Coordinates of N, CA and C in Angstrom, one line a residue:
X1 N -47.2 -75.0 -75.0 CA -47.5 -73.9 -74.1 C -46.9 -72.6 -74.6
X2 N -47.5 -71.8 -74.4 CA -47.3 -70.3 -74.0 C -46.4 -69.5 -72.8
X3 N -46.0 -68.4 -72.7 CA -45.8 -68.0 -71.6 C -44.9 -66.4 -72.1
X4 N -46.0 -65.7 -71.2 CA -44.9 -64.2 -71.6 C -43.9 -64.1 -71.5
X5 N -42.8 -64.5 -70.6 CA -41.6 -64.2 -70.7 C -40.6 -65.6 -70.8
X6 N -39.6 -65.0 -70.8 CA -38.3 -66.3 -70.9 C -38.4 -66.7 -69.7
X7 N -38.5 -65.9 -68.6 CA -38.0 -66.0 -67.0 C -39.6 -67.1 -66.7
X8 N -40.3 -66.7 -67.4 CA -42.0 -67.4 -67.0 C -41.9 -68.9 -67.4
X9 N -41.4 -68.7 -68.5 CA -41.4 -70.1 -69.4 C -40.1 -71.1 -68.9
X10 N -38.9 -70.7 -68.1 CA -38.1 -71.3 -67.5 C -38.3 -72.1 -66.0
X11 N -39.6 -71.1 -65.5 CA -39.7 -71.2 -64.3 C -40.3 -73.3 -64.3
X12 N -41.3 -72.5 -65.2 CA -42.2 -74.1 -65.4 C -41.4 -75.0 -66.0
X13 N -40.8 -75.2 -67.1 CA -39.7 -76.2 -67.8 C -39.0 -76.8 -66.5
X14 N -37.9 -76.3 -65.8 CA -37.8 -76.3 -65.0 C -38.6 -77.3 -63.4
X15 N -39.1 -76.6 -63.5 CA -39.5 -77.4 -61.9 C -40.1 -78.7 -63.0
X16 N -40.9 -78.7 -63.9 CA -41.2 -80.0 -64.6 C -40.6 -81.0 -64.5
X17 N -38.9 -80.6 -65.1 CA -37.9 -81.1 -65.4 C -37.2 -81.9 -64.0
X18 N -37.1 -81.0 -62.9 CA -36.8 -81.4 -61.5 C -37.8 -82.6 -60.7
X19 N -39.4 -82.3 -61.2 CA -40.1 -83.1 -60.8 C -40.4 -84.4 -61.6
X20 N -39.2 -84.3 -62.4 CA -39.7 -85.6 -63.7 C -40.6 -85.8 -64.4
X21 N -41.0 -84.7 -64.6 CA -42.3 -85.0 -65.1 C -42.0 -84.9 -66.9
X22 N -41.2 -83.9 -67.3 CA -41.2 -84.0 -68.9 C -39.2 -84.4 -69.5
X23 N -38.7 -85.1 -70.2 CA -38.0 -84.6 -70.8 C -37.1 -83.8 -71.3
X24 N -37.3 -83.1 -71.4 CA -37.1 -81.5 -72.2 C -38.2 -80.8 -72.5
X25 N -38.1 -79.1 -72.4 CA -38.9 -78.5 -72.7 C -38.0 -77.4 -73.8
X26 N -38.4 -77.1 -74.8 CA -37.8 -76.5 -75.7 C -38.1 -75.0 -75.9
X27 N -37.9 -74.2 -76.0 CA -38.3 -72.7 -75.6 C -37.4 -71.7 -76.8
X28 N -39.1 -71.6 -77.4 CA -38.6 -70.7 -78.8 C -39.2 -69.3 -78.8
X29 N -38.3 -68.2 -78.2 CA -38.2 -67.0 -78.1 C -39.1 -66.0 -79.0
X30 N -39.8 -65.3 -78.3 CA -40.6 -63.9 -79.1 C -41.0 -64.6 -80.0
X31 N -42.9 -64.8 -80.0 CA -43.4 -65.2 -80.8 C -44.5 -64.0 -81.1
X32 N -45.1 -63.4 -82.1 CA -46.4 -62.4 -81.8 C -47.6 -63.4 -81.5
X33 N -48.2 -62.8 -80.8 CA -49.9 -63.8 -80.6 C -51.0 -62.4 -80.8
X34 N -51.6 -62.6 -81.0 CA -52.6 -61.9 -81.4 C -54.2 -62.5 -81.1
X35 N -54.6 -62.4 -80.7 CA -56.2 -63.1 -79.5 C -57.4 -62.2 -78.7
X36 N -58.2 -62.6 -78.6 CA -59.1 -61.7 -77.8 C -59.3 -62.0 -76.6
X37 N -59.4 -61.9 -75.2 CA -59.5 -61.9 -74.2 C -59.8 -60.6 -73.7
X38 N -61.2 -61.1 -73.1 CA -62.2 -60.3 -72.5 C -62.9 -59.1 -73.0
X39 N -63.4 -59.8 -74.6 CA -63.8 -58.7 -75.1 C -62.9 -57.9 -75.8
X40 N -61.6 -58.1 -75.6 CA -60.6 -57.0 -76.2 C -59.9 -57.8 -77.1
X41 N -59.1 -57.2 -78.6 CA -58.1 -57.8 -79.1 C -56.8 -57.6 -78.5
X42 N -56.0 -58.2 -78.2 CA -54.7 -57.9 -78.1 C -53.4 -58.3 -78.7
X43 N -52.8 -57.9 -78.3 CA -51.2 -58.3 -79.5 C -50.2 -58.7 -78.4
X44 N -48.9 -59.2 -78.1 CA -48.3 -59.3 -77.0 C -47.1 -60.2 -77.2
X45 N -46.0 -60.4 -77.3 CA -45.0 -61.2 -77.5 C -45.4 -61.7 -76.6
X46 N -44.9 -63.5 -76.9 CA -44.9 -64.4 -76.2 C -43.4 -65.4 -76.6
X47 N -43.4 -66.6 -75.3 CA -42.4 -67.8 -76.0 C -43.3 -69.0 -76.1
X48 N -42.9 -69.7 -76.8 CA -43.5 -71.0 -77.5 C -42.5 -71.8 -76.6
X49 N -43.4 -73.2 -75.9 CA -42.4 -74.1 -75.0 C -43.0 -75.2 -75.5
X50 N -42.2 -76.1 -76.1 CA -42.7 -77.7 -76.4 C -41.8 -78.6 -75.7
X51 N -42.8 -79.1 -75.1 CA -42.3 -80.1 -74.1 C -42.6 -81.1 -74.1
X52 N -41.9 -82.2 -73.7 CA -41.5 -83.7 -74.3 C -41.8 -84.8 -73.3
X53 N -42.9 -85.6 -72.9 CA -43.0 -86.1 -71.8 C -44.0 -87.7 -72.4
X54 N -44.5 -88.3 -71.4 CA -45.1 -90.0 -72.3 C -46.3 -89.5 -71.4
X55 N -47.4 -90.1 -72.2 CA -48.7 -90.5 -71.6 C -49.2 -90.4 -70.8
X56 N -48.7 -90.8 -69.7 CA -49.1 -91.8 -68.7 C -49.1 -90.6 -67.6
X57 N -47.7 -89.5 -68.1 CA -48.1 -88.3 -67.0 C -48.4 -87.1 -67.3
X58 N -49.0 -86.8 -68.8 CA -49.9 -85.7 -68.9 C -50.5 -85.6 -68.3
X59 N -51.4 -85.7 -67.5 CA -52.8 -85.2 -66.6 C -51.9 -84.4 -65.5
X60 N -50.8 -85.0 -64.6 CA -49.8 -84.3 -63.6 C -48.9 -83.1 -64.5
X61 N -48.5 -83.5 -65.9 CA -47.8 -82.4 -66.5 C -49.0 -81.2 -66.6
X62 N -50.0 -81.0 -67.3 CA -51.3 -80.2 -67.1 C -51.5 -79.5 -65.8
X63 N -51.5 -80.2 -64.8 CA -51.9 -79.5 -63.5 C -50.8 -78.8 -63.4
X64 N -49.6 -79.6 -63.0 CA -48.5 -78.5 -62.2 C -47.7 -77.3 -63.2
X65 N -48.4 -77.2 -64.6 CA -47.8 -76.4 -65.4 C -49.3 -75.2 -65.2
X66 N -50.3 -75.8 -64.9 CA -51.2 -74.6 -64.4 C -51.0 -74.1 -62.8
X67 N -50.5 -74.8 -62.9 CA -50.4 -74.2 -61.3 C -49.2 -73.7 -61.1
X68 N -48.2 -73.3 -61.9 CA -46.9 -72.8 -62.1 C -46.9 -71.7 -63.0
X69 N -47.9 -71.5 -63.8 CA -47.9 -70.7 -64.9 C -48.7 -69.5 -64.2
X70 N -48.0 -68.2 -65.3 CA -48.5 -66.5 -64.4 C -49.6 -66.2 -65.1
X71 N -50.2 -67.2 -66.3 CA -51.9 -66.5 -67.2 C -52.8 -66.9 -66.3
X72 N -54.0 -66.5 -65.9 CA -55.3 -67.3 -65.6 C -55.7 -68.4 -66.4
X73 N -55.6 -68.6 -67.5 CA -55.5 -69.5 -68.3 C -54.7 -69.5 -69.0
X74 N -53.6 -70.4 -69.0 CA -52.4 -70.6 -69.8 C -53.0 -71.9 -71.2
X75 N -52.2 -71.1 -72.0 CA -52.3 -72.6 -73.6 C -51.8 -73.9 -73.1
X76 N -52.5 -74.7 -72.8 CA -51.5 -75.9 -72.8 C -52.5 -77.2 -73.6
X77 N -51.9 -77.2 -74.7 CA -52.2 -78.2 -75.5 C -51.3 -79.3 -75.5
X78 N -52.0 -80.6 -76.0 CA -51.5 -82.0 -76.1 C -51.5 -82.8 -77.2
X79 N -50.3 -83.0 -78.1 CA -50.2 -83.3 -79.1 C -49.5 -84.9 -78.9
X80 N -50.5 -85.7 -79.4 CA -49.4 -87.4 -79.9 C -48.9 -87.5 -80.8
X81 N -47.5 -87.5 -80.4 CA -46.8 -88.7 -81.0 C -46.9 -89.7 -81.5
X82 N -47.0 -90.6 -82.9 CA -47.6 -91.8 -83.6 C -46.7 -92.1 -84.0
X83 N -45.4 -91.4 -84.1 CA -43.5 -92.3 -84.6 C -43.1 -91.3 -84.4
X84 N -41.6 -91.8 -84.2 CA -40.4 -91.3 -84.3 C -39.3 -91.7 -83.9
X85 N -37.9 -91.5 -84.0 CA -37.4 -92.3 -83.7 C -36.7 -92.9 -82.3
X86 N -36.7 -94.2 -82.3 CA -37.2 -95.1 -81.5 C -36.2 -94.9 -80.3
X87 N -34.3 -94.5 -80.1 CA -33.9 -93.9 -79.7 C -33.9 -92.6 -78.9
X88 N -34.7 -92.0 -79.2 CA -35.2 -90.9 -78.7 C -36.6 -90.5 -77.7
X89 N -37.6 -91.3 -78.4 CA -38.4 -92.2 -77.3 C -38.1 -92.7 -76.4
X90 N -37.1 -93.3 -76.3 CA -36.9 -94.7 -75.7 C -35.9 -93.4 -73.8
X91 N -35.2 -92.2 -75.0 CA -34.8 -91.2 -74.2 C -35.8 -90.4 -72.8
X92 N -36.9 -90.0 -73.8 CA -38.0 -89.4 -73.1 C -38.6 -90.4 -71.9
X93 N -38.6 -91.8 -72.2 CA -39.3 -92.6 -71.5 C -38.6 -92.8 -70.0
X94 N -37.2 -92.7 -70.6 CA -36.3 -93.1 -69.5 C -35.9 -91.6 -68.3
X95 N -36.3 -90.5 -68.7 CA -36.2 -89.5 -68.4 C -37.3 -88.9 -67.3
X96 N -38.5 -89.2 -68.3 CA -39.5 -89.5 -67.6 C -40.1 -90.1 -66.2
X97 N -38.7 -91.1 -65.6 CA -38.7 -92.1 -64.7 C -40.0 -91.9 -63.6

């Protein structure tokens, strides 16, 4: 995910985190993005947030991060996991509750 600011990108990590819904969300400061929307190029610092959650609650992680997020359309991509280590998994899963 995306999100203009720290305070933006906290808000959502956050209530996620409170609602159990992810793990950890990790939040990597001032990114440039560069994109077109609405016809226009634009340029705009952003933060990068990767967030760490199982399966079974992406479709709730997707909603309530759109419905918490300040874009009309916020980035929220979904990337699998196919290994790692098994410890740390086993963390997310339990986190996850």
């Amino acid at each position: 995910m995306t999100a203009p600011t720290m305070d933006a990108a906290e808000t959502v990590v956050g209530s996620l985190l409170d609602e159990r819904l992810i793990a950890c969300g990790s939040m990597i400061p001032w990114v440039e993005s560069l994109y077109r929307w609405k016809g226009a190029v634009h340029r705009d610092e952003e933060v990068v947030v990767i967030m760490k959650t199982v399966r079974r609650l992406v479709p709730r992680v997707l909603e309530r991060a759109r419905a918490l997020h300040p874009y009309d359309v916020p980035e929220l991509l979904v990337q699998e996991v196919v290994d790692g280590n098994p410890a740390y998994l086993d963390w997310v899963e339990e986190e996850c509750g």
